[in-house]
PDB file of C-alpha atoms in Angstrom:
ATOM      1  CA  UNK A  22      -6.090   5.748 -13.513  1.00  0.00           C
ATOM      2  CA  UNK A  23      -2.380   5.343 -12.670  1.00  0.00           C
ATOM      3  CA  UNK A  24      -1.850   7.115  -9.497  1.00  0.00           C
ATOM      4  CA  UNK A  25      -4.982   6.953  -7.591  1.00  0.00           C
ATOM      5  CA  UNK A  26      -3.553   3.910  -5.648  1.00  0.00           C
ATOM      6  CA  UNK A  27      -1.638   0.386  -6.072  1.00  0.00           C
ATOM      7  CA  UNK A  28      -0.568  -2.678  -4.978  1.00  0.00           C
ATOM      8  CA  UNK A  29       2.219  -1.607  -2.702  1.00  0.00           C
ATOM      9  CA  UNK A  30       0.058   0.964  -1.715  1.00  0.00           C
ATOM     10  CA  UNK A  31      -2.230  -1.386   0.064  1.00  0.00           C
ATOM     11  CA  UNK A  32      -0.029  -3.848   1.086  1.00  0.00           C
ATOM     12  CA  UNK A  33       2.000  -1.281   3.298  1.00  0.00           C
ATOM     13  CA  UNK A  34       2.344   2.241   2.452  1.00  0.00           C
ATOM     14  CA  UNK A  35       5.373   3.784   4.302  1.00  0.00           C
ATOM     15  CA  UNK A  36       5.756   0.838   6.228  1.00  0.00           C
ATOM     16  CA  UNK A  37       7.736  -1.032   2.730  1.00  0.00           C
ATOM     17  CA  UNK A  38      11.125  -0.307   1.759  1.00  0.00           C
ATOM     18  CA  UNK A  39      11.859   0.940  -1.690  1.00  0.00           C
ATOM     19  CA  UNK A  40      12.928  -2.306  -2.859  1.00  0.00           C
ATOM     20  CA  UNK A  41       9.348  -4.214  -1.696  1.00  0.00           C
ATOM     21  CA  UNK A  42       7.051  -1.539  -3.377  1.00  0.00           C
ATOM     22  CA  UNK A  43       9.480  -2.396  -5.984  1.00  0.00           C
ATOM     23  CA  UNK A  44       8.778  -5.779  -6.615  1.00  0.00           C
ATOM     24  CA  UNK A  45       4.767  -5.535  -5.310  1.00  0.00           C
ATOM     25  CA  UNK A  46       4.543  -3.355  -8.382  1.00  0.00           C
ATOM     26  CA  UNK A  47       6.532  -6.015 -10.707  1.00  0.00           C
ATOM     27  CA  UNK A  48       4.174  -8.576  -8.836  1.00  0.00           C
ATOM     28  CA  UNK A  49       0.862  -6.310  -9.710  1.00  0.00           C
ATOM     29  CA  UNK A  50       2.040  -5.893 -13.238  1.00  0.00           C
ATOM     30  CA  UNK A  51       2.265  -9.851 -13.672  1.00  0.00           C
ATOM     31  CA  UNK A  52      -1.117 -10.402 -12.383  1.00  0.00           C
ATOM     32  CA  UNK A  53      -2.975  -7.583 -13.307  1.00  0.00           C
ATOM     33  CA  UNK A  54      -6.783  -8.394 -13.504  1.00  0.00           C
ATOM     34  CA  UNK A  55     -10.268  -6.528 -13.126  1.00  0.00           C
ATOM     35  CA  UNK A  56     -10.931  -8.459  -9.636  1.00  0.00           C
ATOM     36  CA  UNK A  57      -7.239  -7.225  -8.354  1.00  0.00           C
ATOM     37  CA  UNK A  58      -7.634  -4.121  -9.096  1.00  0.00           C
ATOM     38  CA  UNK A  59     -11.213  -4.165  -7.515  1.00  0.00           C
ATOM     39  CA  UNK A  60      -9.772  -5.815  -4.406  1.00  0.00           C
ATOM     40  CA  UNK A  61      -6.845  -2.965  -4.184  1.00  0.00           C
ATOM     41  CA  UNK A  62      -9.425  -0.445  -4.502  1.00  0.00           C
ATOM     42  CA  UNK A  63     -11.394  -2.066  -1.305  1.00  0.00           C
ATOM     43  CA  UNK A  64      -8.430  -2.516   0.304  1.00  0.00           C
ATOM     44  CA  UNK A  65      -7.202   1.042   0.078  1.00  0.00           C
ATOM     45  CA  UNK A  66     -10.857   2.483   1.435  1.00  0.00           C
ATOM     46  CA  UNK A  67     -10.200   0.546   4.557  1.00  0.00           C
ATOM     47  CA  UNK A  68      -6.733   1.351   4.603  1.00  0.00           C
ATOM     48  CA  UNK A  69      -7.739   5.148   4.547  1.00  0.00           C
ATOM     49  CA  UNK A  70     -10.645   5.110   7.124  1.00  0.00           C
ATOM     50  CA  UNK A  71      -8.343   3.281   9.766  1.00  0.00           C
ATOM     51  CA  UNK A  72      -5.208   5.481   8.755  1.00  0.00           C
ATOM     52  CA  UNK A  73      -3.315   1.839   8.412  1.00  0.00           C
ATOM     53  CA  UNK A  74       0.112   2.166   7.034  1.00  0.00           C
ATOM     54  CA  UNK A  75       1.506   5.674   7.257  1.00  0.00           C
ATOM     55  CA  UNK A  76       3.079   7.058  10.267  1.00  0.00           C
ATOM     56  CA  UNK A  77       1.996   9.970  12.375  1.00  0.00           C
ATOM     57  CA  UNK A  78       4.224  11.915  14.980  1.00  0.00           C
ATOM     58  CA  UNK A  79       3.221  10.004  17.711  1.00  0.00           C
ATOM     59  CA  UNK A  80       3.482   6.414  16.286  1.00  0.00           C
ATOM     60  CA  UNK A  81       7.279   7.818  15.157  1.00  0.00           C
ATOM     61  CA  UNK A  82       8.064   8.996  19.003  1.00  0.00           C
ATOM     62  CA  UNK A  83       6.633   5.742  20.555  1.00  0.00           C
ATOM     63  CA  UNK A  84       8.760   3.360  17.857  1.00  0.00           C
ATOM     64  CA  UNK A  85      11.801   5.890  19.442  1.00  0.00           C
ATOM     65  CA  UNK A  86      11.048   4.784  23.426  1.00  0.00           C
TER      66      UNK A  86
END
């Protein structure tokens, strides 16, 4: 289902500027397959259960010092 997760999603959440989710989502649409979407599905579990990608309060303050 559209929504539930994506390409740029896995390949950097908050970490990607506007215009690189951009064209990871133009690259997704080009290559959509079954296995892809399988491997962004894997890909986003692990993402989740090591919290890779997104930022938290203290990540922000250390990137300040």
């Amino acid at each position: 289902l559209p929504g539930i997760t994506g390409y740029a999603q896995v390949c950097g959440r908050n970490t990607l500027k506007w215009s690189e989710r951009i064209d990871l989502d133009v690259k997704y649409y080009k290559n959509y397959s079954l296995l892809l979407d399988i491997k962004i599905i894997f890909i986003t579990i692990i993402n989740v259960l090591t919290s890779k990608g997104i930022y938290s309060k203290q990540k922000v303050k250390e990137k300040a010092n």
